[in-house]
Amino acid sequence: MSTLVRRRTDWTGITFAVVLTLVIVLPLLVVGTWAFTNVWRYPSLIPQEFGLRFWNQTLARADVWSSISMSLTLAVTVTVLSAVICLPAAYAFARMEFPGRSILFFSFLAGHAFPKFGLLVAIAGIFLQLNLIGTFWGVVLIQLVGTLLFMIWIPVAAFQAVDRRMEEAARDVGATPMRVFWSITLPQAGPTIAAAILLSFVGTFYETEGAWLIGAPQVRTLPVLMISFINNQPVIQYGAVLSVLLWVPSFIALMFARKVVNSGSFARGFGG
Amino acid sequence: MSVLNIKDVSKIFPGGTRAVDTFSLDVADGELVCLLGPSGSGKSTLLRMVGGFETPTSGQMTIDGDDITHVPPERRPTGMVFQSHALWTHMNVFKNLAFGLKLRKVAPAEIKRRVEAVLELVGLGGYGTRAVTQLSGGQQQRVALARSLVLEPKILLLDEPFASLDQHLRERLREEVRDIQQRLKITTLFVTHGQDEALSMADRIVVMRDGKTEQIDRPDIVYREPRTPFVAGFIGTMNLIEGTVANGVFSKAGYSTPVPVADGPATQAIRPEALELTLATDNAQGKVHRVTDFGTHGLVDLELLDSTRIKAMVSHPGLFQPGQGVALAPKAIAAYRDDILIHRGALTPEIAARRETIDA
Ligand SMILES: Nc1ncnc2c1ncn2[C@@H]1O[C@H](COP(=O)(O)OP(=O)(O)O)[C@@H](O)[C@H]1O
Ligand SMILES: [Mg+2]
């Protein structure tokens, strides 16, 4: 006779965790290991020699540094431009009724609903006519299109969650509509919009196809350089070092996201 | 010195709802007028038009003679307190109050002085650094009131500011707001759907129904002399009995009482406190259904012979038991026909004497 309730083993949860580990953590671990390996020959399970040799070699290359600065400049430029264009547009979507509103709104989704590469090739054709191929602004333009979805859809939800009475109260004490947007609506929607901006920054930083198709060979971002390393170099470590470098923005983004989520302001941003 | 004039204002929403219908009202300087009416009667819409958040479809509004009908809210001399306080949660109490002053380019030292003074006024001295979300509901409403007051508006607008608070707190804040309003002598328009709130605060009450005015009067007059059955039923407890008048006598089931009006259908209105009950066995006009003892007085629920339910206030509830027969002796009645008052009167001894003969 036993009244003891045995906790059922949560096989779904365990399977899920294991698969996640295999798919995400393991490759990261392998790549991370490779980056700090001097010698690793088959069939040994662990490297014969650890070291920073390839870091020194990689970081000594001028093309690595120029691609890092190119990637940063691109990501910042695209994110700022995207914010300037998309945030007011998102506000208009959230607060105003105008003809063609829904069609326009869903058109941002359309860009992501079809195979991206085909679309890119078509755009590349147009850019060729416009002499934008191989230029910095050509890449900015193509990546800007890529950020539209995040930078419109997420802020629209954030703006819609802002209490209209708060905005009216600000009008009531003397704020113009513009001032209400900057002093009330934007800060209220702030955490969620920060998340959108972060997503667009990281997304732009990692974006490869557009940057390669439009920018190559003049404009070389870090991911594009990494691909050419992997394709052209027999040495795995170069690619591994670069990919570890590429983790940095991800970690910063994750840390920021954690802070925002923990503070509860993220939920507040969604009207929670 | 600020007066508000509303002249023939209507608001028809795009969907076709006529929320406010040719509404006119003059609010005198320093007066507190309550807009009272059931939910959906257009009170908020009217208030929001005065505040500038809705544009009237037709009509005109002036403050001290200046036409404000099409002035945007940020340039109106009005201050609005919302039901949901609508405080800016990303600013602390001080910043909430200072925002409007900053927009007016008031010097920082002066802002500090005025914010602190108004916080004292609403009983929240020293709360400046608090986060808005840390305050209780009552404190949040006080801050919302202070946010409007600190700008010294000509007209103060309040839209059911206490609706989300509990009864006890509501009563206290009601008194505080009334005190502050009288101290500052600020012209005020107050929206509520609670009749006790209107009765206890207002200089005048506007009873609204379907966007129209039913009655505009002092609270005591609205209470004692409601002009329509709607007002009679909405303010306080009122027995409304539908019956017919024949030969100057109103009757309904076994109940009858003299009413000097022409023959025809009529609605009789009697306050519970104006209805005297006596135990009766033979000529009972009604039957006691339930007795509630409130300590200071009792309330008897009774049924007329055709099961119409009415209420009577009695000073000795112990005298009545459910099931007992009672006779009804109204001391003051009003009669309405087609929504219009056709008779009001205390029953004089002479009429009362006539009643004896009817009863017999
Ligand atoms: N923005 C709006 N659009 C359409 N109809 C509205 C709007 N605001 C209010 N109404 C309608 O107008 C009527 C009056 O509403 P309201 O002024 O809020 O009444 P109250 O404040 O007395 O409850 C209601 O029928 C309501 O549905
Ligand atoms: Mg309302």
XYZ file of C-alpha atoms and ligand atoms in Angstrom:
660
model
C 0.000 0.000 0.000
C 1.636 3.132 -1.136
C 0.151 6.610 -1.367
C 3.404 7.932 -2.642
C 2.932 9.766 -5.907
C 5.907 9.129 -8.111
C 6.803 12.102 -10.249
C 6.442 10.955 -13.809
C 9.578 11.293 -15.825
C 9.034 14.082 -18.311
C 10.343 12.311 -21.395
C 9.154 15.041 -23.729
C 11.090 17.623 -21.770
C 14.214 15.484 -21.648
C 14.081 14.669 -25.354
C 13.594 18.308 -26.124
C 16.550 19.328 -23.986
C 18.799 16.654 -25.482
C 17.905 17.573 -29.055
C 18.427 21.261 -28.289
C 21.828 20.462 -26.811
C 22.858 18.339 -29.788
C 21.679 20.847 -32.357
C 22.810 24.089 -30.748
C 25.356 23.519 -28.039
C 27.399 20.730 -29.624
C 28.298 22.548 -32.858
C 29.068 25.656 -30.817
C 31.301 23.563 -28.595
C 33.108 21.984 -31.546
C 33.629 25.311 -33.261
C 34.704 26.884 -29.976
C 37.214 24.099 -29.437
C 38.561 24.394 -32.954
C 39.148 28.106 -32.458
C 41.543 27.416 -29.579
C 43.258 24.464 -31.162
C 46.727 24.466 -32.647
C 46.862 20.797 -33.659
C 43.936 18.326 -33.847
C 44.424 15.249 -35.984
C 42.107 12.327 -36.667
C 41.284 10.057 -34.842
C 41.944 11.776 -31.534
C 38.772 12.850 -29.675
C 40.438 15.886 -28.140
C 42.952 18.217 -29.771
C 46.632 17.340 -29.455
C 47.577 20.911 -28.800
C 45.579 23.886 -27.578
C 46.724 27.437 -28.231
C 46.068 30.880 -29.569
C 48.189 30.522 -32.687
C 45.303 30.939 -35.103
C 43.917 33.866 -33.139
C 47.197 35.638 -33.632
C 47.271 34.735 -37.302
C 43.653 35.702 -37.869
C 43.802 38.967 -35.995
C 47.012 39.880 -37.766
C 45.174 39.949 -41.091
C 44.137 43.340 -42.398
C 41.074 41.940 -44.211
C 39.696 40.614 -40.892
C 39.887 44.012 -39.242
C 38.467 45.851 -42.204
C 35.573 43.390 -42.398
C 34.847 43.788 -38.676
C 34.668 47.527 -39.034
C 32.628 47.134 -42.235
C 30.152 44.860 -40.454
C 29.816 47.220 -37.514
C 29.378 50.287 -39.721
C 26.811 48.477 -41.836
C 24.822 47.142 -38.884
C 24.768 50.515 -37.148
C 23.837 52.395 -40.326
C 21.080 49.963 -41.259
C 19.664 49.847 -37.729
C 19.614 53.630 -37.332
C 18.064 54.165 -40.764
C 15.579 51.411 -40.130
C 14.574 52.939 -36.785
C 14.170 56.404 -38.278
C 11.999 55.081 -41.110
C 10.118 52.279 -39.376
C 9.260 53.640 -35.932
C 7.131 56.566 -37.156
C 5.613 54.237 -39.769
C 4.840 51.669 -37.070
C 3.212 54.405 -35.011
C 1.062 55.361 -37.975
C 0.051 51.725 -38.437
C -0.782 51.393 -34.756
C -2.735 54.602 -34.350
C -4.158 55.699 -37.674
C -6.609 54.420 -40.211
C -5.691 55.047 -43.832
C -6.573 53.407 -47.123
C -4.435 50.400 -47.974
C -3.328 50.015 -44.381
C -3.698 46.226 -44.118
C -2.279 45.501 -47.573
C 0.783 47.602 -46.833
C 1.097 46.018 -43.421
C 1.091 42.493 -44.826
C 3.429 43.382 -47.665
C 6.237 43.491 -45.103
C 5.508 39.879 -44.333
C 5.488 38.972 -48.033
C 9.189 39.770 -48.332
C 9.853 36.987 -45.846
C 7.245 34.539 -47.046
C 9.000 33.715 -50.317
C 12.404 32.100 -50.874
C 14.778 34.905 -50.098
C 17.525 34.067 -52.519
C 15.331 34.320 -55.597
C 14.122 37.690 -54.444
C 17.704 38.786 -53.864
C 18.754 37.793 -57.347
C 15.917 39.839 -58.781
C 16.891 42.822 -56.654
C 20.527 42.357 -57.642
C 19.431 42.687 -61.256
C 17.784 45.990 -60.510
C 20.763 47.186 -58.476
C 23.035 46.346 -61.394
C 21.094 48.837 -63.501
C 21.351 51.414 -60.725
C 25.098 50.876 -60.278
C 24.523 49.856 -56.675
C 26.270 46.499 -56.948
C 29.461 46.362 -54.925
C 28.654 49.580 -53.065
C 28.188 50.193 -49.369
C 24.774 51.825 -49.882
C 23.632 48.965 -52.053
C 24.231 46.577 -49.160
C 22.593 49.039 -46.738
C 19.520 49.110 -48.948
C 19.211 45.336 -49.258
C 19.698 44.813 -45.539
C 17.239 47.591 -44.744
C 14.567 45.624 -46.576
C 15.454 42.644 -44.411
C 14.841 44.565 -41.189
C 11.427 45.927 -42.177
C 9.509 42.975 -40.785
C 10.946 43.195 -37.246
C 11.031 46.944 -37.184
C 7.435 47.394 -38.248
C 5.585 44.445 -36.770
C 7.101 44.406 -33.301
C 6.866 48.190 -32.718
C 3.278 48.216 -34.018
C 2.369 45.721 -31.310
C 4.304 47.790 -28.766
C 2.605 51.043 -29.753
C -0.816 49.452 -29.740
C -0.201 48.321 -26.178
C 0.421 51.885 -24.983
C -2.583 53.228 -23.078
C -4.199 55.910 -25.211
C -5.368 57.700 -22.083
C -1.712 58.285 -21.219
C -1.232 59.970 -24.557
C -4.387 62.002 -24.096
C -3.290 63.034 -20.622
C -0.070 64.358 -22.144
C -1.998 66.323 -24.762
C -4.120 67.605 -21.904
C -1.170 69.106 -20.043
C 0.042 70.830 -23.190
C 2.146 68.420 -25.235
C 1.913 68.532 -29.022
C 1.348 65.201 -30.815
C 5.053 65.079 -31.681
C 6.037 65.676 -28.073
C 3.592 63.004 -26.902
C 5.281 60.519 -29.210
C 8.775 61.258 -27.922
C 8.004 61.747 -24.231
C 5.212 59.247 -23.626
C 4.605 56.716 -26.390
C 8.208 55.882 -27.219
C 9.367 55.428 -23.606
C 6.259 53.369 -22.819
C 6.921 51.110 -25.772
C 10.668 51.349 -25.076
C 11.682 47.879 -23.885
C 9.855 46.114 -26.698
C 11.227 48.504 -29.273
C 14.722 48.038 -27.863
C 14.254 44.329 -28.464
C 13.243 45.006 -32.061
C 16.251 47.259 -32.607
C 18.521 44.621 -31.113
C 17.056 41.942 -33.352
C 17.555 44.117 -36.376
C 21.150 44.922 -35.378
C 22.095 41.303 -34.800
C 20.195 40.198 -37.890
C 22.037 42.727 -40.034
C 25.374 41.814 -38.502
C 24.899 38.153 -39.438
C 23.180 38.708 -42.760
C 25.188 36.942 -45.462
C 23.307 36.301 -48.700
C 22.385 39.908 -49.421
C 25.753 41.247 -48.333
C 27.540 38.705 -50.505
C 25.312 39.016 -53.581
C 25.160 42.796 -53.612
C 28.401 43.699 -51.883
C 30.981 41.206 -53.196
C 33.760 41.623 -53.731
C 34.218 45.279 -52.698
C 32.073 45.211 -49.554
C 33.192 42.399 -47.281
C 31.389 41.806 -44.006
C 32.678 39.474 -41.321
C 30.278 36.626 -42.191
C 31.118 36.959 -45.895
C 34.812 36.807 -45.076
C 34.196 33.788 -42.873
C 32.490 31.967 -45.724
C 35.321 32.699 -48.097
C 37.785 31.446 -45.459
C 35.850 28.243 -45.050
C 35.563 27.796 -48.801
C 39.137 28.664 -49.727
C 41.314 27.684 -46.773
C 42.144 24.094 -45.913
C 42.639 25.204 -42.313
C 39.451 24.944 -40.221
C 40.744 27.214 -37.482
C 40.435 30.450 -39.471
C 36.716 29.931 -39.899
C 36.349 28.818 -36.288
C 38.064 31.905 -34.915
C 35.906 34.185 -37.018
C 32.742 32.432 -35.997
C 33.693 32.775 -32.324
C 34.229 36.480 -33.006
C 30.748 36.554 -34.486
C 29.281 35.286 -31.232
C 30.110 38.507 -29.439
C 27.070 40.488 -30.631
C 24.864 37.485 -29.843
C 26.092 37.323 -26.289
C 25.628 41.041 -25.791
C 22.122 40.757 -27.240
C 21.255 37.787 -25.034
C 22.536 39.535 -21.926
C 20.552 42.638 -22.720
C 17.441 40.606 -23.467
C 17.812 38.797 -20.158
C 18.018 42.079 -18.280
C 14.957 43.448 -20.032
C 12.935 40.279 -19.539
C 13.908 40.010 -15.880
C 13.008 43.606 -15.125
C 9.467 42.842 -16.224
C 9.433 45.862 -18.447
C 9.372 43.572 -21.444
C 6.021 42.210 -20.369
C 4.919 45.762 -19.611
C 5.955 46.748 -23.093
C 3.564 44.130 -24.381
C 0.854 45.501 -22.143
C 1.322 42.751 -19.568
C -13.258 83.636 -12.970
C -14.130 81.015 -15.542
C -17.417 80.053 -17.073
C -18.102 77.259 -19.520
C -20.869 77.494 -22.074
C -21.986 74.544 -24.117
C -24.495 75.369 -26.825
C -26.460 72.797 -28.849
C -23.541 70.391 -29.011
C -24.079 67.075 -30.777
C -21.714 64.208 -31.446
C -22.463 61.528 -33.985
C -19.744 58.884 -34.204
C -18.717 57.503 -37.611
C -20.710 54.334 -36.918
C -23.832 56.481 -36.606
C -24.149 56.478 -32.813
C -25.637 59.760 -31.659
C -23.716 59.884 -28.378
C -24.609 63.479 -27.493
C -27.729 65.137 -28.850
C -28.155 68.947 -28.976
C -26.835 69.374 -25.485
C -26.638 72.763 -23.810
C -25.235 73.682 -20.415
C -23.814 76.764 -18.739
C -21.428 76.171 -15.864
C -20.964 79.186 -13.625
C -17.659 80.324 -12.166
C -16.524 78.067 -9.343
C -19.464 75.756 -9.794
C -19.246 71.954 -9.634
C -21.673 70.362 -12.051
C -22.163 66.599 -12.113
C -23.078 64.804 -15.305
C -25.105 61.860 -14.077
C -26.545 59.097 -16.169
C -26.391 55.387 -16.857
C -23.522 53.899 -18.792
C -23.707 54.818 -22.474
C -25.683 58.008 -21.918
C -22.950 60.142 -23.481
C -21.355 61.640 -20.362
C -17.772 60.767 -21.276
C -18.248 61.855 -24.871
C -19.496 65.231 -23.705
C -16.621 65.628 -21.252
C -14.102 64.579 -23.887
C -15.482 67.185 -26.249
C -14.943 69.844 -23.601
C -11.401 68.532 -23.092
C -10.728 68.527 -26.831
C -10.452 64.768 -27.367
C -13.557 64.530 -29.525
C -14.780 67.086 -32.037
C -18.460 67.997 -31.894
C -20.462 67.195 -35.009
C -22.301 70.446 -34.442
C -22.682 73.106 -31.776
C -20.322 75.410 -29.967
C -18.383 75.543 -26.714
C -16.832 78.615 -25.108
C -14.712 79.209 -22.031
C -14.907 82.770 -20.716
C -16.373 83.741 -24.048
C -13.544 82.267 -26.142
C -14.693 79.712 -28.684
C -12.824 76.478 -27.975
C -14.866 74.170 -30.191
C -11.967 73.442 -32.537
C -8.968 74.189 -30.305
C -6.678 71.132 -29.813
C -6.449 69.808 -26.251
C -2.906 71.073 -25.670
C -4.093 74.647 -26.150
C -7.262 74.408 -24.057
C -7.381 75.804 -20.530
C -8.921 72.560 -19.310
C -7.495 69.849 -17.086
C -8.780 66.295 -17.276
C -8.658 63.485 -14.723
C -9.262 60.089 -16.320
C -10.986 57.105 -14.765
C -7.891 54.951 -15.253
C -5.619 57.682 -13.767
C -3.503 57.524 -16.969
C -0.345 58.425 -15.081
C 2.887 57.987 -17.014
C 4.404 54.893 -15.475
C 7.900 55.614 -16.792
C 8.078 58.808 -14.714
C 7.994 59.184 -10.948
C 5.348 61.273 -9.188
C 7.353 64.493 -9.378
C 8.043 64.107 -13.092
C 4.396 63.395 -13.780
C 3.453 66.669 -12.160
C 6.368 68.639 -13.582
C 5.832 67.580 -17.211
C 3.153 70.156 -18.002
C 5.060 72.914 -16.220
C 8.218 72.085 -18.170
C 6.278 72.346 -21.414
C 5.249 75.812 -20.252
C 8.930 76.664 -19.684
C 8.477 77.347 -15.976
C 11.790 77.782 -14.135
C 13.007 74.625 -12.306
C 12.861 76.245 -8.853
C 9.316 77.384 -9.490
C 8.355 73.919 -10.791
C 9.685 72.383 -7.595
C 7.767 74.827 -5.443
C 4.493 74.349 -7.286
C 4.730 70.558 -7.459
C 5.439 70.324 -3.749
C 2.591 72.676 -2.953
C 0.078 70.693 -4.994
C 1.296 67.409 -3.500
C 0.587 68.887 -0.057
C -2.821 69.936 -1.282
C -3.805 66.386 -2.253
C -2.277 64.954 0.906
C 0.788 63.381 -0.693
C 3.532 65.659 0.615
C 6.947 64.022 0.183
C 5.746 61.453 -2.363
C 7.597 63.105 -5.256
C 10.268 60.454 -5.693
C 7.850 57.517 -5.573
C 7.279 55.427 -8.656
C 3.717 55.732 -9.840
C 3.267 51.964 -9.827
C 4.153 51.800 -6.126
C 1.141 53.885 -5.141
C -2.260 52.580 -4.110
C -5.264 53.208 -6.309
C -6.420 56.137 -4.218
C -2.978 57.706 -4.207
C -2.729 57.316 -7.967
C -6.001 59.158 -8.428
C -4.747 61.905 -6.104
C -1.611 62.267 -8.216
C -3.750 62.388 -11.359
C -5.821 65.146 -9.793
C -2.664 66.987 -8.737
C -1.264 66.688 -12.259
C -4.238 68.640 -13.534
C -4.418 71.095 -10.636
C -0.756 72.087 -10.776
C -1.405 73.763 -14.133
C -4.245 75.811 -12.655
C -6.756 75.018 -15.402
C -9.784 77.206 -15.871
C -12.034 74.188 -16.106
C -11.413 70.916 -14.290
C -12.864 67.804 -15.917
C -13.216 64.511 -14.065
C -14.450 61.316 -15.725
C -15.592 58.856 -13.073
C -12.305 59.313 -11.225
C -13.233 57.044 -8.329
C -14.993 54.284 -10.242
C -12.212 51.765 -9.721
C -11.833 52.412 -5.983
C -13.615 50.659 -3.142
C -16.640 52.224 -1.517
C -14.885 53.501 1.591
C -12.053 55.167 -0.289
C -14.486 56.563 -2.806
C -16.421 58.377 -0.123
C -13.274 59.835 1.377
C -11.851 61.028 -1.923
C -15.199 62.480 -2.852
C -15.082 64.721 0.193
C -11.446 65.639 -0.410
C -12.073 66.580 -4.012
C -15.087 68.633 -3.039
C -13.009 70.433 -0.358
C -10.189 71.174 -2.765
C -12.599 72.314 -5.442
C -14.266 74.739 -3.069
C -10.984 75.989 -1.694
C -9.608 76.698 -5.174
C -13.031 77.789 -6.451
C -12.318 75.953 -9.663
C -15.074 75.500 -12.212
C -15.600 71.753 -12.465
C -17.448 69.259 -14.615
C -17.679 65.854 -12.974
C -18.911 62.686 -14.681
C -20.394 59.891 -12.635
C -22.948 57.147 -12.908
C -23.328 56.967 -9.124
C -26.199 59.033 -7.840
C -24.838 59.281 -4.285
C -21.638 60.746 -5.694
C -23.605 63.368 -7.598
C -25.914 64.124 -4.695
C -23.060 64.595 -2.234
C -20.735 66.666 -4.421
C -22.609 68.694 -6.965
C -23.831 72.266 -6.933
C -26.015 71.183 -9.809
C -26.746 67.835 -11.387
C -27.318 67.214 -15.065
C -29.207 63.958 -15.505
C -28.423 62.541 -18.937
C -30.151 59.874 -20.955
C -29.306 58.864 -24.525
C -27.163 61.965 -25.028
C -29.907 64.330 -23.956
C -30.618 66.279 -20.804
C -33.430 64.947 -18.669
C -33.091 67.499 -15.902
C -30.660 70.152 -14.692
C -31.172 71.183 -11.081
C -29.757 71.399 -7.587
C -29.265 67.935 -6.023
C -32.057 68.384 -3.475
C -34.473 69.425 -6.184
C -33.476 66.582 -8.484
C -34.066 64.257 -5.557
C -37.329 65.697 -4.346
C -38.791 66.915 -7.596
C -37.644 64.662 -10.424
C -39.104 65.927 -13.660
C -39.390 62.584 -15.440
C -39.942 58.982 -14.338
C -36.425 58.247 -15.620
C -34.905 60.777 -13.227
C -37.214 59.598 -10.476
C -36.054 56.031 -10.969
C -32.388 56.877 -11.385
C -31.865 59.078 -8.320
C -32.298 57.363 -5.008
C -34.758 54.550 -4.548
C -38.133 55.223 -6.054
C -41.277 53.162 -6.366
C -42.689 53.591 -9.853
C -46.197 52.177 -10.115
C -47.905 51.992 -13.482
C -51.663 52.360 -13.172
C -54.698 54.282 -14.352
C -56.464 57.392 -13.157
C -60.247 57.505 -13.166
C -62.270 60.291 -11.592
C -59.239 61.718 -9.824
C -58.232 58.429 -8.284
C -55.096 56.527 -9.253
C -55.424 52.802 -8.890
C -53.307 49.760 -9.405
C -54.434 46.317 -8.300
C -55.891 46.806 -4.820
C -54.024 50.048 -4.227
C -55.587 53.441 -4.866
C -54.894 57.023 -3.967
C -56.317 60.393 -5.054
C -54.415 62.210 -7.798
C -56.024 65.355 -9.218
C -55.307 64.770 -12.908
C -57.318 63.925 -16.002
C -58.333 60.323 -16.584
C -55.897 58.014 -18.330
C -52.814 55.890 -17.742
C -50.256 57.296 -15.320
C -47.067 56.375 -13.494
C -47.037 57.150 -9.822
C -43.737 57.750 -8.036
C -43.349 57.411 -4.281
C -40.138 57.425 -2.270
C -39.880 54.538 0.225
C -39.574 57.091 3.026
C -42.830 58.739 1.902
C -44.821 55.542 2.103
C -46.418 54.783 5.433
C -47.390 51.225 6.213
C -50.008 49.967 8.641
C -50.866 46.377 9.376
C -54.211 45.475 7.854
C -56.186 42.308 7.735
C -59.450 42.947 5.856
C -58.599 45.744 3.456
C -54.946 44.875 2.818
C -53.500 46.497 -0.276
C -50.312 44.532 -0.232
C -48.396 41.743 1.426
C -45.041 41.933 3.194
C -42.423 39.989 1.279
C -39.243 40.698 3.190
C -38.086 42.967 6.014
C -34.526 44.278 6.235
C -33.315 45.918 9.432
C -30.627 48.570 8.835
C -30.380 49.504 12.518
C -31.421 53.125 12.064
C -34.439 52.152 10.018
C -35.975 49.217 8.233
C -36.908 48.535 4.661
C -40.020 46.517 3.879
C -40.280 44.826 0.496
C -43.900 44.323 -0.317
C -46.077 43.048 -3.094
C -49.251 44.631 -4.345
C -52.104 42.254 -5.066
C -50.870 41.771 -8.635
C -47.312 41.050 -7.420
C -45.923 44.516 -8.268
C -42.936 44.941 -5.950
C -42.472 48.166 -3.997
C -40.401 49.293 -1.027
C -41.341 51.227 2.076
C -39.104 52.641 4.778
C -40.289 52.018 8.330
C -38.926 53.154 11.664
C -39.827 49.937 13.507
C -39.057 46.987 11.257
C -39.861 44.618 14.127
C -43.562 45.337 13.655
C -43.687 43.647 10.263
C -43.438 39.979 9.359
C -43.301 38.396 5.897
C -46.758 37.334 4.750
C -48.647 39.972 6.709
C -51.198 42.180 4.959
C -50.524 45.924 4.960
C -52.307 49.113 3.971
C -50.360 51.846 2.186
C -50.561 55.533 2.994
C -48.351 57.674 0.726
C -47.376 61.051 2.192
C -46.003 62.562 -1.002
C -46.478 61.421 -4.557
C -45.745 62.479 -8.070
C -47.513 61.354 -11.197
C -46.172 61.155 -14.754
C -47.862 60.618 -18.062
C -45.960 60.211 -21.330
C -42.688 60.868 -19.451
C -43.925 64.270 -18.297
C -44.685 65.302 -14.745
C -48.416 65.949 -14.429
C -48.788 66.167 -10.682
C -46.699 66.491 -7.567
C -47.841 67.021 -4.085
C -47.759 66.163 -0.462
C -51.018 64.655 0.578
C -52.694 67.412 2.570
C -54.982 66.550 5.502
C -57.921 67.346 3.270
C -56.842 64.867 0.612
C -55.866 62.400 3.276
C -59.400 62.649 4.582
C -60.707 61.834 1.139
C -58.494 58.795 1.133
C -60.243 57.469 4.226
C -63.501 57.545 2.323
C -61.963 55.746 -0.649
C -60.487 53.079 1.565
C -63.763 52.521 3.333
N -15.053 56.377 -30.123
C -16.340 55.969 -30.259
N -16.774 55.456 -31.430
C -18.053 55.043 -31.578
N -18.967 55.093 -30.625
C -18.612 55.589 -29.425
C -17.282 56.048 -29.180
N -17.204 56.486 -27.895
C -18.431 56.299 -27.370
N -19.276 55.766 -28.276
C -20.701 55.476 -28.067
O -21.348 56.651 -27.634
C -22.286 56.359 -26.621
C -21.983 57.171 -25.385
O -20.790 56.704 -24.820
P -20.105 57.404 -23.567
O -20.004 58.845 -23.811
O -18.848 56.675 -23.278
O -21.170 57.121 -22.419
P -20.987 57.188 -20.839
O -19.702 57.858 -20.522
O -22.175 57.948 -20.363
O -21.017 55.780 -20.366
C -22.246 54.864 -26.387
O -23.289 54.290 -27.130
C -20.905 54.479 -26.954
O -20.954 53.166 -27.452
Mg -17.990 57.060 -19.425
